[in-house]
PDB file of C-alpha atoms and ligand atoms in Angstrom:
ATOM      1  CA  MET A  18     -12.895   4.243 -17.732  1.00  0.00           C
ATOM      2  CA  ASN A  19     -10.343   3.735 -14.993  1.00  0.00           C
ATOM      3  CA  PRO A  20     -11.590   1.826 -11.959  1.00  0.00           C
ATOM      4  CA  ALA A  21     -11.306   3.114  -8.385  1.00  0.00           C
ATOM      5  CA  ILE A  22     -11.758   1.679  -4.910  1.00  0.00           C
ATOM      6  CA  LEU A  23     -11.935   3.052  -1.370  1.00  0.00           C
ATOM      7  CA  VAL A  24     -12.061   0.939   1.779  1.00  0.00           C
ATOM      8  CA  HIS A  25     -12.535   1.764   5.453  1.00  0.00           C
ATOM      9  CA  GLY A  26     -11.626  -0.174   8.535  1.00  0.00           C
ATOM     10  CA  GLY A  27     -14.018   1.461  10.973  1.00  0.00           C
ATOM     11  CA  CYS A  28     -14.011   4.715  12.902  1.00  0.00           C
ATOM     12  CA  GLY A  29     -13.738   5.486  16.592  1.00  0.00           C
ATOM     13  CA  PRO A  30     -12.084   7.526  19.316  1.00  0.00           C
ATOM     14  CA  ARG A  31      -8.342   7.822  19.720  1.00  0.00           C
ATOM     15  CA  SER A  32      -8.411   5.934  23.029  1.00  0.00           C
ATOM     16  CA  GLU A  33      -9.594   2.729  21.353  1.00  0.00           C
ATOM     17  CA  ALA A  34      -6.878   2.763  18.750  1.00  0.00           C
ATOM     18  CA  ASP A  35      -4.402   0.853  20.939  1.00  0.00           C
ATOM     19  CA  GLY A  36      -1.544   1.959  18.717  1.00  0.00           C
ATOM     20  CA  ASP A  37      -2.984  -0.112  15.900  1.00  0.00           C
ATOM     21  CA  ASP A  38      -2.524   2.460  13.203  1.00  0.00           C
ATOM     22  CA  GLN A  39       0.264   0.697  11.296  1.00  0.00           C
ATOM     23  CA  GLN A  40      -1.517  -2.641  11.290  1.00  0.00           C
ATOM     24  CA  SER A  41      -4.797  -1.074  10.389  1.00  0.00           C
ATOM     25  CA  ARG A  42      -3.386   0.991   7.539  1.00  0.00           C
ATOM     26  CA  ALA A  43      -1.472  -1.966   6.157  1.00  0.00           C
ATOM     27  CA  GLY A  44      -4.583  -4.135   6.302  1.00  0.00           C
ATOM     28  CA  ALA A  45      -6.747  -1.536   4.623  1.00  0.00           C
ATOM     29  CA  LEU A  46      -4.152  -1.047   1.901  1.00  0.00           C
ATOM     30  CA  ALA A  47      -3.891  -4.790   1.270  1.00  0.00           C
ATOM     31  CA  ALA A  48      -7.677  -4.937   0.893  1.00  0.00           C
ATOM     32  CA  ALA A  49      -7.789  -1.940  -1.464  1.00  0.00           C
ATOM     33  CA  LYS A  50      -5.055  -3.458  -3.613  1.00  0.00           C
ATOM     34  CA  ALA A  51      -6.771  -6.853  -3.704  1.00  0.00           C
ATOM     35  CA  GLY A  52     -10.016  -5.225  -4.796  1.00  0.00           C
ATOM     36  CA  HIS A  53      -8.234  -3.049  -7.326  1.00  0.00           C
ATOM     37  CA  ALA A  54      -6.523  -6.080  -8.846  1.00  0.00           C
ATOM     38  CA  VAL A  55      -9.984  -7.494  -9.558  1.00  0.00           C
ATOM     39  CA  LEU A  56     -11.062  -4.212 -11.176  1.00  0.00           C
ATOM     40  CA  ARG A  57      -7.878  -3.868 -13.202  1.00  0.00           C
ATOM     41  CA  GLY A  58      -8.422  -7.342 -14.577  1.00  0.00           C
ATOM     42  CA  GLY A  59     -11.808  -6.224 -15.877  1.00  0.00           C
ATOM     43  CA  GLY A  60     -13.711  -7.703 -12.920  1.00  0.00           C
ATOM     44  CA  SER A  61     -16.959  -6.205 -11.717  1.00  0.00           C
ATOM     45  CA  ALA A  62     -17.344  -3.725  -8.873  1.00  0.00           C
ATOM     46  CA  ILE A  63     -19.330  -6.291  -6.898  1.00  0.00           C
ATOM     47  CA  ASP A  64     -16.519  -8.865  -7.262  1.00  0.00           C
ATOM     48  CA  ALA A  65     -13.984  -6.278  -6.121  1.00  0.00           C
ATOM     49  CA  VAL A  66     -16.090  -5.275  -3.129  1.00  0.00           C
ATOM     50  CA  GLU A  67     -16.533  -8.874  -2.005  1.00  0.00           C
ATOM     51  CA  ARG A  68     -12.825  -9.610  -2.495  1.00  0.00           C
ATOM     52  CA  ALA A  69     -11.661  -6.560  -0.521  1.00  0.00           C
ATOM     53  CA  CYS A  70     -14.198  -7.164   2.262  1.00  0.00           C
ATOM     54  CA  ARG A  71     -12.992 -10.746   2.628  1.00  0.00           C
ATOM     55  CA  VAL A  72      -9.415  -9.540   3.081  1.00  0.00           C
ATOM     56  CA  LEU A  73     -10.609  -7.198   5.840  1.00  0.00           C
ATOM     57  CA  GLU A  74     -12.791  -9.885   7.458  1.00  0.00           C
ATOM     58  CA  ASP A  75      -9.814 -12.250   7.603  1.00  0.00           C
ATOM     59  CA  ASP A  76      -7.560  -9.617   9.185  1.00  0.00           C
ATOM     60  CA  PRO A  77      -7.786  -9.609  13.008  1.00  0.00           C
ATOM     61  CA  ALA A  78      -6.962  -5.893  13.090  1.00  0.00           C
ATOM     62  CA  PHE A  79     -10.576  -5.169  12.147  1.00  0.00           C
ATOM     63  CA  ASN A  80     -13.934  -5.643  13.811  1.00  0.00           C
ATOM     64  CA  ALA A  81     -15.388  -7.974  11.189  1.00  0.00           C
ATOM     65  CA  GLY A  82     -15.117 -11.714  10.611  1.00  0.00           C
ATOM     66  CA  TYR A  83     -12.071 -13.040  12.470  1.00  0.00           C
ATOM     67  CA  GLY A  84     -11.313 -10.652  15.328  1.00  0.00           C
ATOM     68  CA  ALA A  85     -14.805  -9.200  15.666  1.00  0.00           C
ATOM     69  CA  VAL A  86     -15.885  -7.730  18.994  1.00  0.00           C
ATOM     70  CA  LEU A  87     -18.029  -9.854  21.314  1.00  0.00           C
ATOM     71  CA  ASN A  88     -21.603  -9.396  22.429  1.00  0.00           C
ATOM     72  CA  GLU A  89     -22.800  -9.429  26.044  1.00  0.00           C
ATOM     73  CA  ASP A  90     -22.504 -13.245  26.107  1.00  0.00           C
ATOM     74  CA  GLY A  91     -18.949 -13.282  24.757  1.00  0.00           C
ATOM     75  CA  VAL A  92     -20.123 -14.415  21.325  1.00  0.00           C
ATOM     76  CA  ALA A  93     -19.105 -12.887  17.975  1.00  0.00           C
ATOM     77  CA  GLU A  94     -22.343 -12.060  16.152  1.00  0.00           C
ATOM     78  CA  LEU A  95     -21.653 -10.814  12.647  1.00  0.00           C
ATOM     79  CA  ASP A  96     -23.627  -8.603  10.240  1.00  0.00           C
ATOM     80  CA  ALA A  97     -22.888  -7.811   6.576  1.00  0.00           C
ATOM     81  CA  SER A  98     -24.479  -6.494   3.417  1.00  0.00           C
ATOM     82  CA  ILE A  99     -23.582  -5.986  -0.221  1.00  0.00           C
ATOM     83  CA  MET A 100     -25.264  -4.046  -3.003  1.00  0.00           C
ATOM     84  CA  ASP A 101     -24.832  -3.909  -6.765  1.00  0.00           C
ATOM     85  CA  GLY A 102     -25.435  -0.471  -8.239  1.00  0.00           C
ATOM     86  CA  ALA A 103     -26.119  -1.815 -11.721  1.00  0.00           C
ATOM     87  CA  SER A 104     -29.138  -3.950 -10.787  1.00  0.00           C
ATOM     88  CA  LEU A 105     -29.969  -2.479  -7.348  1.00  0.00           C
ATOM     89  CA  LYS A 106     -29.850  -6.044  -6.103  1.00  0.00           C
ATOM     90  CA  ALA A 107     -28.752  -6.424  -2.512  1.00  0.00           C
ATOM     91  CA  GLY A 108     -28.109  -9.174   0.008  1.00  0.00           C
ATOM     92  CA  ALA A 109     -27.450  -9.189   3.727  1.00  0.00           C
ATOM     93  CA  VAL A 110     -27.053 -11.406   6.772  1.00  0.00           C
ATOM     94  CA  ALA A 111     -27.310 -10.488  10.424  1.00  0.00           C
ATOM     95  CA  VAL A 112     -26.548 -12.155  13.766  1.00  0.00           C
ATOM     96  CA  VAL A 113     -24.522 -14.971  12.219  1.00  0.00           C
ATOM     97  CA  THR A 114     -22.096 -16.817  14.470  1.00  0.00           C
ATOM     98  CA  THR A 115     -20.713 -19.697  12.388  1.00  0.00           C
ATOM     99  CA  VAL A 116     -19.655 -17.983   9.161  1.00  0.00           C
ATOM    100  CA  LYS A 117     -16.116 -16.674   8.668  1.00  0.00           C
ATOM    101  CA  ASN A 118     -16.908 -14.385   5.730  1.00  0.00           C
ATOM    102  CA  PRO A 119     -20.382 -12.886   6.149  1.00  0.00           C
ATOM    103  CA  ILE A 120     -19.884 -10.674   3.064  1.00  0.00           C
ATOM    104  CA  THR A 121     -19.910 -13.792   0.906  1.00  0.00           C
ATOM    105  CA  ALA A 122     -23.006 -15.062   2.705  1.00  0.00           C
ATOM    106  CA  ALA A 123     -24.628 -11.698   1.942  1.00  0.00           C
ATOM    107  CA  ARG A 124     -23.714 -12.039  -1.708  1.00  0.00           C
ATOM    108  CA  ARG A 125     -25.202 -15.542  -1.815  1.00  0.00           C
ATOM    109  CA  VAL A 126     -28.444 -14.148  -0.358  1.00  0.00           C
ATOM    110  CA  MET A 127     -28.435 -11.551  -3.132  1.00  0.00           C
ATOM    111  CA  GLU A 128     -27.777 -14.050  -5.900  1.00  0.00           C
ATOM    112  CA  ARG A 129     -29.463 -17.214  -4.774  1.00  0.00           C
ATOM    113  CA  THR A 130     -32.616 -16.187  -2.919  1.00  0.00           C
ATOM    114  CA  ARG A 131     -35.542 -13.900  -3.571  1.00  0.00           C
ATOM    115  CA  HIS A 132     -34.807 -12.162  -0.264  1.00  0.00           C
ATOM    116  CA  VAL A 133     -32.570  -9.319   0.811  1.00  0.00           C
ATOM    117  CA  LEU A 134     -31.860 -10.087   4.478  1.00  0.00           C
ATOM    118  CA  LEU A 135     -31.569 -13.368   6.365  1.00  0.00           C
ATOM    119  CA  VAL A 136     -30.823 -13.455  10.094  1.00  0.00           C
ATOM    120  CA  GLY A 137     -29.647 -15.826  12.802  1.00  0.00           C
ATOM    121  CA  ALA A 138     -30.021 -19.581  12.479  1.00  0.00           C
ATOM    122  CA  GLY A 139     -31.805 -19.291   9.149  1.00  0.00           C
ATOM    123  CA  ALA A 140     -28.979 -17.214   7.694  1.00  0.00           C
ATOM    124  CA  GLU A 141     -26.403 -19.682   8.983  1.00  0.00           C
ATOM    125  CA  ALA A 142     -28.236 -22.702   7.591  1.00  0.00           C
ATOM    126  CA  PHE A 143     -28.578 -20.969   4.230  1.00  0.00           C
ATOM    127  CA  ALA A 144     -24.895 -19.962   4.158  1.00  0.00           C
ATOM    128  CA  HIS A 145     -23.707 -23.481   4.883  1.00  0.00           C
ATOM    129  CA  GLU A 146     -26.061 -24.959   2.288  1.00  0.00           C
ATOM    130  CA  ALA A 147     -24.647 -22.399  -0.140  1.00  0.00           C
ATOM    131  CA  GLY A 148     -21.179 -23.839   0.469  1.00  0.00           C
ATOM    132  CA  LEU A 149     -19.682 -21.572   3.127  1.00  0.00           C
ATOM    133  CA  PRO A 150     -17.876 -23.680   5.721  1.00  0.00           C
ATOM    134  CA  ARG A 151     -19.331 -23.885   9.236  1.00  0.00           C
ATOM    135  CA  ILE A 152     -16.862 -22.753  11.855  1.00  0.00           C
ATOM    136  CA  GLU A 153     -16.985 -22.717  15.627  1.00  0.00           C
ATOM    137  CA  ASN A 154     -17.758 -19.271  16.985  1.00  0.00           C
ATOM    138  CA  GLN A 155     -14.657 -19.447  19.162  1.00  0.00           C
ATOM    139  CA  ALA A 156     -12.558 -19.739  15.990  1.00  0.00           C
ATOM    140  CA  LEU A 157     -13.581 -16.150  15.210  1.00  0.00           C
ATOM    141  CA  VAL A 158     -12.472 -14.886  18.607  1.00  0.00           C
ATOM    142  CA  THR A 159      -8.993 -13.409  18.969  1.00  0.00           C
ATOM    143  CA  GLU A 160      -7.061 -12.968  22.211  1.00  0.00           C
ATOM    144  CA  LYS A 161      -7.529  -9.239  21.911  1.00  0.00           C
ATOM    145  CA  ALA A 162     -11.300  -9.540  21.612  1.00  0.00           C
ATOM    146  CA  ARG A 163     -11.384 -11.937  24.571  1.00  0.00           C
ATOM    147  CA  ALA A 164      -9.212  -9.667  26.719  1.00  0.00           C
ATOM    148  CA  ARG A 165     -11.300  -6.662  25.862  1.00  0.00           C
ATOM    149  CA  PHE A 166     -14.437  -8.557  26.794  1.00  0.00           C
ATOM    150  CA  ALA A 167     -13.071 -10.032  30.025  1.00  0.00           C
ATOM    151  CA  ALA A 168     -11.112  -7.149  31.439  1.00  0.00           C
ATOM    152  CA  GLU A 169     -12.609  -3.999  30.167  1.00  0.00           C
ATOM    153  CA  ARG A 170     -16.005  -4.540  28.620  1.00  0.00           C
ATOM    154  CA  LEU A 171     -14.997  -1.547  26.562  1.00  0.00           C
ATOM    155  CA  ALA A 172     -17.778   0.016  24.605  1.00  0.00           C
ATOM    156  CA  THR A 173     -16.024  -0.198  21.302  1.00  0.00           C
ATOM    157  CA  HIS A 174     -17.089  -0.618  17.718  1.00  0.00           C
ATOM    158  CA  GLY A 175     -15.689  -0.707  14.209  1.00  0.00           C
ATOM    159  CA  THR A 176     -16.616  -2.111  10.853  1.00  0.00           C
ATOM    160  CA  VAL A 177     -15.124  -2.642   7.457  1.00  0.00           C
ATOM    161  CA  GLY A 178     -16.531  -1.333   4.218  1.00  0.00           C
ATOM    162  CA  VAL A 179     -15.664  -1.069   0.553  1.00  0.00           C
ATOM    163  CA  VAL A 180     -16.952   1.013  -2.358  1.00  0.00           C
ATOM    164  CA  ALA A 181     -15.772   0.480  -5.916  1.00  0.00           C
ATOM    165  CA  VAL A 182     -16.393   1.484  -9.523  1.00  0.00           C
ATOM    166  CA  ASP A 183     -15.376  -0.836 -12.343  1.00  0.00           C
ATOM    167  CA  VAL A 184     -14.161  -0.164 -15.887  1.00  0.00           C
ATOM    168  CA  GLN A 185     -17.743  -0.090 -17.110  1.00  0.00           C
ATOM    169  CA  GLY A 186     -18.759   2.566 -14.603  1.00  0.00           C
ATOM    170  CA  HIS A 187     -20.803   0.215 -12.412  1.00  0.00           C
ATOM    171  CA  VAL A 188     -20.592   0.811  -8.672  1.00  0.00           C
ATOM    172  CA  ALA A 189     -20.997  -1.486  -5.669  1.00  0.00           C
ATOM    173  CA  ALA A 190     -20.742  -1.258  -1.894  1.00  0.00           C
ATOM    174  CA  GLY A 191     -20.247  -3.741   0.934  1.00  0.00           C
ATOM    175  CA  THR A 192     -20.075  -3.509   4.707  1.00  0.00           C
ATOM    176  CA  SER A 193     -19.209  -6.148   7.321  1.00  0.00           C
ATOM    177  CA  THR A 194     -19.006  -5.917  11.107  1.00  0.00           C
ATOM    178  CA  GLY A 195     -19.039  -7.505  14.521  1.00  0.00           C
ATOM    179  CA  GLY A 196     -21.141  -4.530  15.603  1.00  0.00           C
ATOM    180  CA  THR A 197     -20.699  -2.821  18.930  1.00  0.00           C
ATOM    181  CA  SER A 198     -18.962  -4.614  21.787  1.00  0.00           C
ATOM    182  CA  SER A 199     -21.059  -6.007  24.634  1.00  0.00           C
ATOM    183  CA  LYS A 200     -24.156  -5.416  22.498  1.00  0.00           C
ATOM    184  CA  LYS A 201     -27.306  -7.241  23.453  1.00  0.00           C
ATOM    185  CA  ARG A 202     -27.727 -10.669  21.958  1.00  0.00           C
ATOM    186  CA  GLY A 203     -29.715 -10.279  18.761  1.00  0.00           C
ATOM    187  CA  ARG A 204     -28.877  -6.605  18.290  1.00  0.00           C
ATOM    188  CA  VAL A 205     -28.674  -5.571  14.638  1.00  0.00           C
ATOM    189  CA  GLY A 206     -26.801  -2.443  13.608  1.00  0.00           C
ATOM    190  CA  ASP A 207     -26.788  -0.429  10.409  1.00  0.00           C
ATOM    191  CA  SER A 208     -24.261  -2.539   8.535  1.00  0.00           C
ATOM    192  CA  PRO A 209     -26.654  -5.211   7.188  1.00  0.00           C
ATOM    193  CA  LEU A 210     -29.456  -2.725   6.565  1.00  0.00           C
ATOM    194  CA  ILE A 211     -29.677  -1.517   2.967  1.00  0.00           C
ATOM    195  CA  GLY A 212     -29.915   2.263   2.878  1.00  0.00           C
ATOM    196  CA  CYS A 213     -28.365   2.574   6.329  1.00  0.00           C
ATOM    197  CA  GLY A 214     -24.863   1.057   6.320  1.00  0.00           C
ATOM    198  CA  THR A 215     -24.694   0.260   2.612  1.00  0.00           C
ATOM    199  CA  TYR A 216     -26.179   1.551  -0.638  1.00  0.00           C
ATOM    200  CA  ALA A 217     -25.212   1.511  -4.317  1.00  0.00           C
ATOM    201  CA  ASP A 218     -26.944   2.911  -7.368  1.00  0.00           C
ATOM    202  CA  ASP A 219     -25.207   3.379 -10.714  1.00  0.00           C
ATOM    203  CA  ARG A 220     -27.104   6.614 -11.242  1.00  0.00           C
ATOM    204  CA  LEU A 221     -25.512   8.185  -8.148  1.00  0.00           C
ATOM    205  CA  GLY A 222     -22.744   6.261  -6.435  1.00  0.00           C
ATOM    206  CA  ALA A 223     -21.965   3.767  -3.695  1.00  0.00           C
ATOM    207  CA  VAL A 224     -21.635   4.336   0.052  1.00  0.00           C
ATOM    208  CA  SER A 225     -20.489   2.323   3.070  1.00  0.00           C
ATOM    209  CA  CYS A 226     -20.804   3.622   6.631  1.00  0.00           C
ATOM    210  CA  THR A 227     -19.225   2.999  10.004  1.00  0.00           C
ATOM    211  CA  GLY A 228     -20.005   4.322  13.460  1.00  0.00           C
ATOM    212  CA  VAL A 229     -22.699   3.786  16.041  1.00  0.00           C
ATOM    213  CA  GLY A 230     -25.406   1.948  14.141  1.00  0.00           C
ATOM    214  CA  GLU A 231     -28.317   3.194  16.209  1.00  0.00           C
ATOM    215  CA  TYR A 232     -27.715   6.725  14.930  1.00  0.00           C
ATOM    216  CA  ILE A 233     -26.875   5.721  11.379  1.00  0.00           C
ATOM    217  CA  ILE A 234     -30.127   3.767  11.089  1.00  0.00           C
ATOM    218  CA  ARG A 235     -32.155   6.769  12.200  1.00  0.00           C
ATOM    219  CA  VAL A 236     -30.844   8.937   9.370  1.00  0.00           C
ATOM    220  CA  THR A 237     -30.574   6.084   6.799  1.00  0.00           C
ATOM    221  CA  LEU A 238     -27.125   7.469   6.239  1.00  0.00           C
ATOM    222  CA  ALA A 239     -25.947   5.628   3.115  1.00  0.00           C
ATOM    223  CA  ARG A 240     -29.050   6.484   1.136  1.00  0.00           C
ATOM    224  CA  ARG A 241     -29.118   9.994   2.588  1.00  0.00           C
ATOM    225  CA  VAL A 242     -25.612  10.770   1.329  1.00  0.00           C
ATOM    226  CA  LEU A 243     -26.634   9.696  -2.189  1.00  0.00           C
ATOM    227  CA  GLU A 244     -29.781  11.796  -1.991  1.00  0.00           C
ATOM    228  CA  LEU A 245     -27.660  14.821  -1.122  1.00  0.00           C
ATOM    229  CA  LEU A 246     -25.426  14.033  -4.074  1.00  0.00           C
ATOM    230  CA  ASP A 247     -28.506  13.854  -6.271  1.00  0.00           C
ATOM    231  CA  ARG A 248     -29.457  17.341  -5.123  1.00  0.00           C
ATOM    232  CA  GLY A 249     -26.237  18.665  -6.577  1.00  0.00           C
ATOM    233  CA  LEU A 250     -23.803  18.590  -3.672  1.00  0.00           C
ATOM    234  CA  SER A 251     -20.252  17.527  -4.485  1.00  0.00           C
ATOM    235  CA  PRO A 252     -19.260  14.040  -3.257  1.00  0.00           C
ATOM    236  CA  GLN A 253     -17.285  15.556  -0.384  1.00  0.00           C
ATOM    237  CA  ALA A 254     -20.070  17.960   0.594  1.00  0.00           C
ATOM    238  CA  ALA A 255     -22.666  15.157   0.430  1.00  0.00           C
ATOM    239  CA  ALA A 256     -20.573  12.913   2.675  1.00  0.00           C
ATOM    240  CA  GLU A 257     -20.096  15.744   5.179  1.00  0.00           C
ATOM    241  CA  ALA A 258     -23.728  16.866   5.130  1.00  0.00           C
ATOM    242  CA  GLY A 259     -24.972  13.301   5.689  1.00  0.00           C
ATOM    243  CA  LEU A 260     -22.561  12.887   8.534  1.00  0.00           C
ATOM    244  CA  ALA A 261     -23.697  16.161  10.086  1.00  0.00           C
ATOM    245  CA  GLU A 262     -27.164  14.656  10.505  1.00  0.00           C
ATOM    246  CA  VAL A 263     -25.733  11.829  12.607  1.00  0.00           C
ATOM    247  CA  VAL A 264     -23.717  14.305  14.653  1.00  0.00           C
ATOM    248  CA  ARG A 265     -26.837  16.400  15.220  1.00  0.00           C
ATOM    249  CA  LEU A 266     -28.422  13.386  16.929  1.00  0.00           C
ATOM    250  CA  GLY A 267     -25.330  12.956  19.124  1.00  0.00           C
ATOM    251  CA  GLY A 268     -23.845  10.054  17.167  1.00  0.00           C
ATOM    252  CA  GLU A 269     -20.442   9.317  15.724  1.00  0.00           C
ATOM    253  CA  ALA A 270     -19.948   7.975  12.231  1.00  0.00           C
ATOM    254  CA  GLY A 271     -17.861   7.790   9.101  1.00  0.00           C
ATOM    255  CA  VAL A 272     -18.736   7.343   5.436  1.00  0.00           C
ATOM    256  CA  ILE A 273     -16.934   6.477   2.230  1.00  0.00           C
ATOM    257  CA  LEU A 274     -18.311   7.223  -1.203  1.00  0.00           C
ATOM    258  CA  VAL A 275     -17.504   6.565  -4.861  1.00  0.00           C
ATOM    259  CA  THR A 276     -19.315   8.039  -7.847  1.00  0.00           C
ATOM    260  CA  PRO A 277     -19.795   6.296 -11.211  1.00  0.00           C
ATOM    261  CA  GLN A 278     -17.199   8.761 -12.573  1.00  0.00           C
ATOM    262  CA  GLY A 279     -14.681   7.399 -10.083  1.00  0.00           C
ATOM    263  CA  GLU A 280     -14.567  10.322  -7.650  1.00  0.00           C
ATOM    264  CA  LEU A 281     -13.824   9.260  -4.075  1.00  0.00           C
ATOM    265  CA  ALA A 282     -14.867  11.010  -0.859  1.00  0.00           C
ATOM    266  CA  TRP A 283     -14.814  10.224   2.833  1.00  0.00           C
ATOM    267  CA  ALA A 284     -15.790  11.960   6.038  1.00  0.00           C
ATOM    268  CA  THR A 285     -15.855  11.091   9.709  1.00  0.00           C
ATOM    269  CA  SER A 286     -16.788  12.781  12.953  1.00  0.00           C
ATOM    270  CA  ALA A 287     -14.530  10.394  14.886  1.00  0.00           C
ATOM    271  CA  GLU A 288     -10.872  10.897  15.699  1.00  0.00           C
ATOM    272  CA  ARG A 289      -9.786   8.034  13.521  1.00  0.00           C
ATOM    273  CA  MET A 290     -11.034   6.103  10.530  1.00  0.00           C
ATOM    274  CA  SER A 291      -8.591   3.829   8.816  1.00  0.00           C
ATOM    275  CA  ARG A 292      -8.982   3.861   5.073  1.00  0.00           C
ATOM    276  CA  ALA A 293      -7.095   3.050   1.899  1.00  0.00           C
ATOM    277  CA  TRP A 294      -7.665   3.737  -1.752  1.00  0.00           C
ATOM    278  CA  VAL A 295      -6.600   3.354  -5.323  1.00  0.00           C
ATOM    279  CA  THR A 296      -7.891   6.345  -7.286  1.00  0.00           C
ATOM    280  CA  ARG A 297      -8.946   6.472 -10.934  1.00  0.00           C
ATOM    281  CA  ASP A 298      -5.548   8.081 -11.586  1.00  0.00           C
ATOM    282  CA  ASN A 299      -3.955   4.987 -10.063  1.00  0.00           C
ATOM    283  CA  GLU A 300      -2.782   6.768  -6.933  1.00  0.00           C
ATOM    284  CA  THR A 301      -2.595   4.465  -3.948  1.00  0.00           C
ATOM    285  CA  GLY A 302      -2.689   5.598  -0.333  1.00  0.00           C
ATOM    286  CA  SER A 303      -3.829   4.950   3.192  1.00  0.00           C
ATOM    287  CA  ALA A 304      -4.564   6.952   6.325  1.00  0.00           C
ATOM    288  CA  PHE A 305      -5.631   6.303   9.880  1.00  0.00           C
ATOM    289  CA  TRP A 306      -6.255   9.552  11.733  1.00  0.00           C
ATOM    290  CA  LYS A 307      -8.937  11.960  10.700  1.00  0.00           C
TER     291      LYS A 307
HETATM  292  N1  LIG B  29     -21.827   0.463  12.480  1.00  0.00           N
HETATM  293  C1  LIG B  29     -21.472  -0.700  13.255  1.00  0.00           C
HETATM  294  C2  LIG B  29     -22.655  -1.130  14.078  1.00  0.00           C
HETATM  295  O1  LIG B  29     -23.292  -0.297  14.694  1.00  0.00           O
HETATM  296  C3  LIG B  29     -20.300  -0.487  14.137  1.00  0.00           C
HETATM  297  C4  LIG B  29     -19.238   0.404  13.595  1.00  0.00           C
HETATM  298  O2  LIG B  29     -19.185   0.694  12.435  1.00  0.00           O
HETATM  299  O3  LIG B  29     -18.393   0.848  14.338  1.00  0.00           O
HETATM  300  O4  LIG B  29     -22.908  -2.308  14.158  1.00  0.00           O
END
């Protein structure tokens, strides 16, 4: 079958967009194309998801990896998770401060430990032992993140996420974030929590979420969307119905979804959610506003 990939670069209100739409769309498109190149070459969905997430983590336009928002102490604390729909194996890291690409650390947790989630100093030590370079936290901090922290203490958020299906019909999902700005030290959002920010199951599909983690966690949004799909809703209706549960609690969120047949869907309650895709019919595109 033809592969497909959909990426998001976080959702949020118009006022936080700072005129970043061009940069954000271009970055999302570059990530989708990088992931699709892996899929086109016969690579697995999990490889494509990791590849595309790394492109987004390295792009300062997004709140993940380099350019992440800062916590209340001015430190970038990163969370990420990845899940393979074929095996239902998953890996995640949270509250890491010395790793440039947390999605790869998450994948190492999945493949090289008997655990799903490692946090803080233990996650960092593991990641470095697994070969990921140690970097100074300040090397993750961009001028924009510093200015936002110093001048405004803006309550902002954002995240990156990728869902993909490969030529064999296997799905995978990954999510990576700096979380919410000025968050409390040690705060963990939905992104590294399997079933909340990320879920993948070859029998149903793969989902990555963005938005205010505290609400997403309470409805286990990623898993919830797949449950709704399992009940017979279309991909689009499942994404929207899952989202409606977050909205009902007063939260804001966005989801992306791929099915094993290569259907793509997305939904957000926010004013913007940058996203980019390559469909199973090889159509490429990107968008920023809702
Ligand atoms: N979901 C992320 C978190 O709460 C932030 C976001 O996606 O905007 O950590």
